[in-house]
Amino acid sequence: LNRFGGQVDGCNVLRHSLRVYGALPSVSSNAARVWALLHDAHEVITGDLVRPYKSVRLTVAQGEIDAVLRARFCPSITGDDIEMVRVADVAVGDAELRRWENQTLVTPQQIESIEEWCRLFRKLRAS
């Protein structure tokens, strides 16, 4: 699922989620790490829109989907964990938006893979 309407090569939801995971503090709980990998999974259903263009209805729908995902995959997550992921998400998203505005393409060294996402998710779910 491409971000920014597919206008930036190599910028997609999977890579964004891996970047959010990587931006979390080292003291983050497993629940926070799982949530970092899943925090934008709702976009598979709702699509991706840059924050300023999301409607209230879309935001509510995404929140409902997120609640189901958290209950299923990270039931021990705390409000502090969710906030930690939100802060990392905003920072990473802002950096991606600046990259998009500057039309800087992702280099091969920055490209993360679906295999890495799956490896991290399996590892966290097992612990």
PDB file of C-alpha atoms in Angstrom:
ATOM      1  CA  LEU A   1       0.000   0.000   0.000  1.00  0.00           C
ATOM      2  CA  ASN A   2       1.770   3.113  -1.237  1.00  0.00           C
ATOM      3  CA  ARG A   3       1.855   6.328   0.755  1.00  0.00           C
ATOM      4  CA  PHE A   4       1.349   9.816  -0.677  1.00  0.00           C
ATOM      5  CA  GLY A   5      -0.681   8.468  -3.582  1.00  0.00           C
ATOM      6  CA  GLY A   6       2.279   6.445  -4.832  1.00  0.00           C
ATOM      7  CA  GLN A   7       4.128   9.634  -5.751  1.00  0.00           C
ATOM      8  CA  VAL A   8       7.309   8.742  -3.863  1.00  0.00           C
ATOM      9  CA  ASP A   9       9.134   5.629  -4.980  1.00  0.00           C
ATOM     10  CA  GLY A  10       9.694   3.202  -2.125  1.00  0.00           C
ATOM     11  CA  CYS A  11       7.389   4.929   0.358  1.00  0.00           C
ATOM     12  CA  ASN A  12       4.726   2.504   1.498  1.00  0.00           C
ATOM     13  CA  VAL A  13       2.864   1.528   4.659  1.00  0.00           C
ATOM     14  CA  LEU A  14       5.025  -1.528   5.344  1.00  0.00           C
ATOM     15  CA  ARG A  15       8.255   0.450   5.190  1.00  0.00           C
ATOM     16  CA  HIS A  16       6.679   3.249   7.234  1.00  0.00           C
ATOM     17  CA  SER A  17       5.689   0.752   9.941  1.00  0.00           C
ATOM     18  CA  LEU A  18       9.235  -0.647  10.042  1.00  0.00           C
ATOM     19  CA  ARG A  19      10.592   2.891  10.398  1.00  0.00           C
ATOM     20  CA  VAL A  20       8.176   3.587  13.286  1.00  0.00           C
ATOM     21  CA  TYR A  21       9.290   0.321  14.918  1.00  0.00           C
ATOM     22  CA  GLY A  22      12.902   1.425  14.542  1.00  0.00           C
ATOM     23  CA  ALA A  23      12.153   4.870  15.983  1.00  0.00           C
ATOM     24  CA  LEU A  24      10.827   3.503  19.280  1.00  0.00           C
ATOM     25  CA  PRO A  25      13.014   3.903  22.369  1.00  0.00           C
ATOM     26  CA  SER A  26      15.021   0.806  23.283  1.00  0.00           C
ATOM     27  CA  VAL A  27      12.992   0.455  26.500  1.00  0.00           C
ATOM     28  CA  SER A  28       9.731  -0.078  24.581  1.00  0.00           C
ATOM     29  CA  SER A  29       7.554  -3.016  25.560  1.00  0.00           C
ATOM     30  CA  ASN A  30       6.814  -5.882  23.185  1.00  0.00           C
ATOM     31  CA  ALA A  31       3.221  -4.650  23.004  1.00  0.00           C
ATOM     32  CA  ALA A  32       4.432  -1.230  21.807  1.00  0.00           C
ATOM     33  CA  ARG A  33       6.698  -2.884  19.246  1.00  0.00           C
ATOM     34  CA  VAL A  34       3.854  -5.045  17.914  1.00  0.00           C
ATOM     35  CA  TRP A  35       1.631  -1.974  17.747  1.00  0.00           C
ATOM     36  CA  ALA A  36       4.343  -0.074  15.827  1.00  0.00           C
ATOM     37  CA  LEU A  37       4.237  -2.797  13.177  1.00  0.00           C
ATOM     38  CA  LEU A  38       0.409  -2.767  13.058  1.00  0.00           C
ATOM     39  CA  HIS A  39      -0.474   0.867  13.754  1.00  0.00           C
ATOM     40  CA  ASP A  40      -1.402   1.645  10.132  1.00  0.00           C
ATOM     41  CA  ALA A  41      -2.860  -1.753   9.204  1.00  0.00           C
ATOM     42  CA  HIS A  42      -6.287  -0.062   9.068  1.00  0.00           C
ATOM     43  CA  GLU A  43      -5.103   1.616   5.855  1.00  0.00           C
ATOM     44  CA  VAL A  44      -5.496  -1.704   4.044  1.00  0.00           C
ATOM     45  CA  ILE A  45      -9.243  -1.090   4.465  1.00  0.00           C
ATOM     46  CA  THR A  46      -9.480   2.712   4.537  1.00  0.00           C
ATOM     47  CA  GLY A  47      -6.585   3.718   2.317  1.00  0.00           C
ATOM     48  CA  ASP A  48      -3.831   6.157   3.199  1.00  0.00           C
ATOM     49  CA  LEU A  49      -4.462   9.862   3.612  1.00  0.00           C
ATOM     50  CA  VAL A  50      -2.083  12.482   4.944  1.00  0.00           C
ATOM     51  CA  ARG A  51      -3.214  13.627   8.423  1.00  0.00           C
ATOM     52  CA  PRO A  52      -4.589  17.052   7.455  1.00  0.00           C
ATOM     53  CA  TYR A  53      -6.988  15.486   4.921  1.00  0.00           C
ATOM     54  CA  LYS A  54      -8.579  12.823   7.122  1.00  0.00           C
ATOM     55  CA  SER A  55     -12.242  13.337   7.908  1.00  0.00           C
ATOM     56  CA  VAL A  56     -13.726  12.769  11.356  1.00  0.00           C
ATOM     57  CA  ARG A  57     -15.648   9.778  10.013  1.00  0.00           C
ATOM     58  CA  LEU A  58     -12.477   8.197   8.619  1.00  0.00           C
ATOM     59  CA  THR A  59     -10.568   8.857  11.835  1.00  0.00           C
ATOM     60  CA  VAL A  60     -13.326   7.200  13.899  1.00  0.00           C
ATOM     61  CA  ALA A  61     -13.432   4.171  11.574  1.00  0.00           C
ATOM     62  CA  GLN A  62      -9.666   3.802  11.764  1.00  0.00           C
ATOM     63  CA  GLY A  63      -9.831   4.014  15.575  1.00  0.00           C
ATOM     64  CA  GLU A  64     -12.400   1.214  15.662  1.00  0.00           C
ATOM     65  CA  ILE A  65     -10.214  -0.995  13.463  1.00  0.00           C
ATOM     66  CA  ASP A  66      -7.186  -0.176  15.619  1.00  0.00           C
ATOM     67  CA  ALA A  67      -9.044  -1.197  18.793  1.00  0.00           C
ATOM     68  CA  VAL A  68      -9.790  -4.618  17.289  1.00  0.00           C
ATOM     69  CA  LEU A  69      -6.155  -5.060  16.221  1.00  0.00           C
ATOM     70  CA  ARG A  70      -4.811  -4.070  19.639  1.00  0.00           C
ATOM     71  CA  ALA A  71      -7.238  -6.393  21.425  1.00  0.00           C
ATOM     72  CA  ARG A  72      -6.202  -9.300  19.200  1.00  0.00           C
ATOM     73  CA  PHE A  73      -2.453  -8.791  18.847  1.00  0.00           C
ATOM     74  CA  CYS A  74      -1.284  -6.691  21.810  1.00  0.00           C
ATOM     75  CA  PRO A  75      -3.887  -6.920  24.592  1.00  0.00           C
ATOM     76  CA  SER A  76      -1.390  -5.833  27.270  1.00  0.00           C
ATOM     77  CA  ILE A  77      -0.651  -2.514  25.560  1.00  0.00           C
ATOM     78  CA  THR A  78      -0.862   0.539  27.797  1.00  0.00           C
ATOM     79  CA  GLY A  79      -1.827   4.110  27.079  1.00  0.00           C
ATOM     80  CA  ASP A  80       1.848   5.053  27.436  1.00  0.00           C
ATOM     81  CA  ASP A  81       2.776   2.432  24.816  1.00  0.00           C
ATOM     82  CA  ILE A  82       0.161   3.783  22.403  1.00  0.00           C
ATOM     83  CA  GLU A  83       1.415   7.331  22.952  1.00  0.00           C
ATOM     84  CA  MET A  84       5.024   6.243  22.388  1.00  0.00           C
ATOM     85  CA  VAL A  85       4.043   4.697  19.043  1.00  0.00           C
ATOM     86  CA  ARG A  86       1.998   7.792  18.139  1.00  0.00           C
ATOM     87  CA  VAL A  87       4.970  10.089  18.787  1.00  0.00           C
ATOM     88  CA  ALA A  88       7.276   7.862  16.696  1.00  0.00           C
ATOM     89  CA  ASP A  89       4.616   7.659  13.957  1.00  0.00           C
ATOM     90  CA  VAL A  90       4.262  11.436  13.745  1.00  0.00           C
ATOM     91  CA  ALA A  91       8.037  11.952  13.641  1.00  0.00           C
ATOM     92  CA  VAL A  92       8.533   9.316  10.938  1.00  0.00           C
ATOM     93  CA  GLY A  93       5.497  10.542   8.974  1.00  0.00           C
ATOM     94  CA  ASP A  94       6.728  14.124   9.082  1.00  0.00           C
ATOM     95  CA  ALA A  95      10.146  13.024   7.788  1.00  0.00           C
ATOM     96  CA  GLU A  96       8.480  11.072   4.978  1.00  0.00           C
ATOM     97  CA  LEU A  97       6.311  14.060   4.107  1.00  0.00           C
ATOM     98  CA  ARG A  98       9.375  16.309   3.919  1.00  0.00           C
ATOM     99  CA  ARG A  99      11.047  13.717   1.688  1.00  0.00           C
ATOM    100  CA  TRP A 100       7.942  13.693  -0.505  1.00  0.00           C
ATOM    101  CA  GLU A 101       7.801  17.492  -0.646  1.00  0.00           C
ATOM    102  CA  ASN A 102      11.475  17.557  -1.645  1.00  0.00           C
ATOM    103  CA  GLN A 103      10.976  14.626  -4.051  1.00  0.00           C
ATOM    104  CA  THR A 104      13.940  12.802  -2.542  1.00  0.00           C
ATOM    105  CA  LEU A 105      13.702   9.173  -3.533  1.00  0.00           C
ATOM    106  CA  VAL A 106      14.508   6.329  -1.176  1.00  0.00           C
ATOM    107  CA  THR A 107      17.911   4.774  -1.716  1.00  0.00           C
ATOM    108  CA  PRO A 108      18.361   0.984  -1.909  1.00  0.00           C
ATOM    109  CA  GLN A 109      20.090   1.050   1.491  1.00  0.00           C
ATOM    110  CA  GLN A 110      16.913   2.472   3.083  1.00  0.00           C
ATOM    111  CA  ILE A 111      14.541  -0.084   1.652  1.00  0.00           C
ATOM    112  CA  GLU A 112      13.192  -2.467   4.257  1.00  0.00           C
ATOM    113  CA  SER A 113      11.429  -5.646   3.270  1.00  0.00           C
ATOM    114  CA  ILE A 114       8.268  -7.541   3.981  1.00  0.00           C
ATOM    115  CA  GLU A 115      10.472 -10.388   5.186  1.00  0.00           C
ATOM    116  CA  GLU A 116      11.886  -8.126   7.901  1.00  0.00           C
ATOM    117  CA  TRP A 117       8.381  -7.023   8.971  1.00  0.00           C
ATOM    118  CA  CYS A 118       7.254 -10.671   9.190  1.00  0.00           C
ATOM    119  CA  ARG A 119      10.389 -11.706  11.103  1.00  0.00           C
ATOM    120  CA  LEU A 120       9.910  -8.950  13.684  1.00  0.00           C
ATOM    121  CA  PHE A 121       6.182  -9.616  14.057  1.00  0.00           C
ATOM    122  CA  ARG A 122       6.733 -13.385  14.583  1.00  0.00           C
ATOM    123  CA  LYS A 123       9.525 -12.747  17.087  1.00  0.00           C
ATOM    124  CA  LEU A 124       7.431 -10.326  19.125  1.00  0.00           C
ATOM    125  CA  ARG A 125       4.354 -12.544  19.090  1.00  0.00           C
ATOM    126  CA  ALA A 126       6.442 -15.491  20.336  1.00  0.00           C
ATOM    127  CA  SER A 127       7.847 -13.595  23.313  1.00  0.00           C
TER     128      SER A 127
END
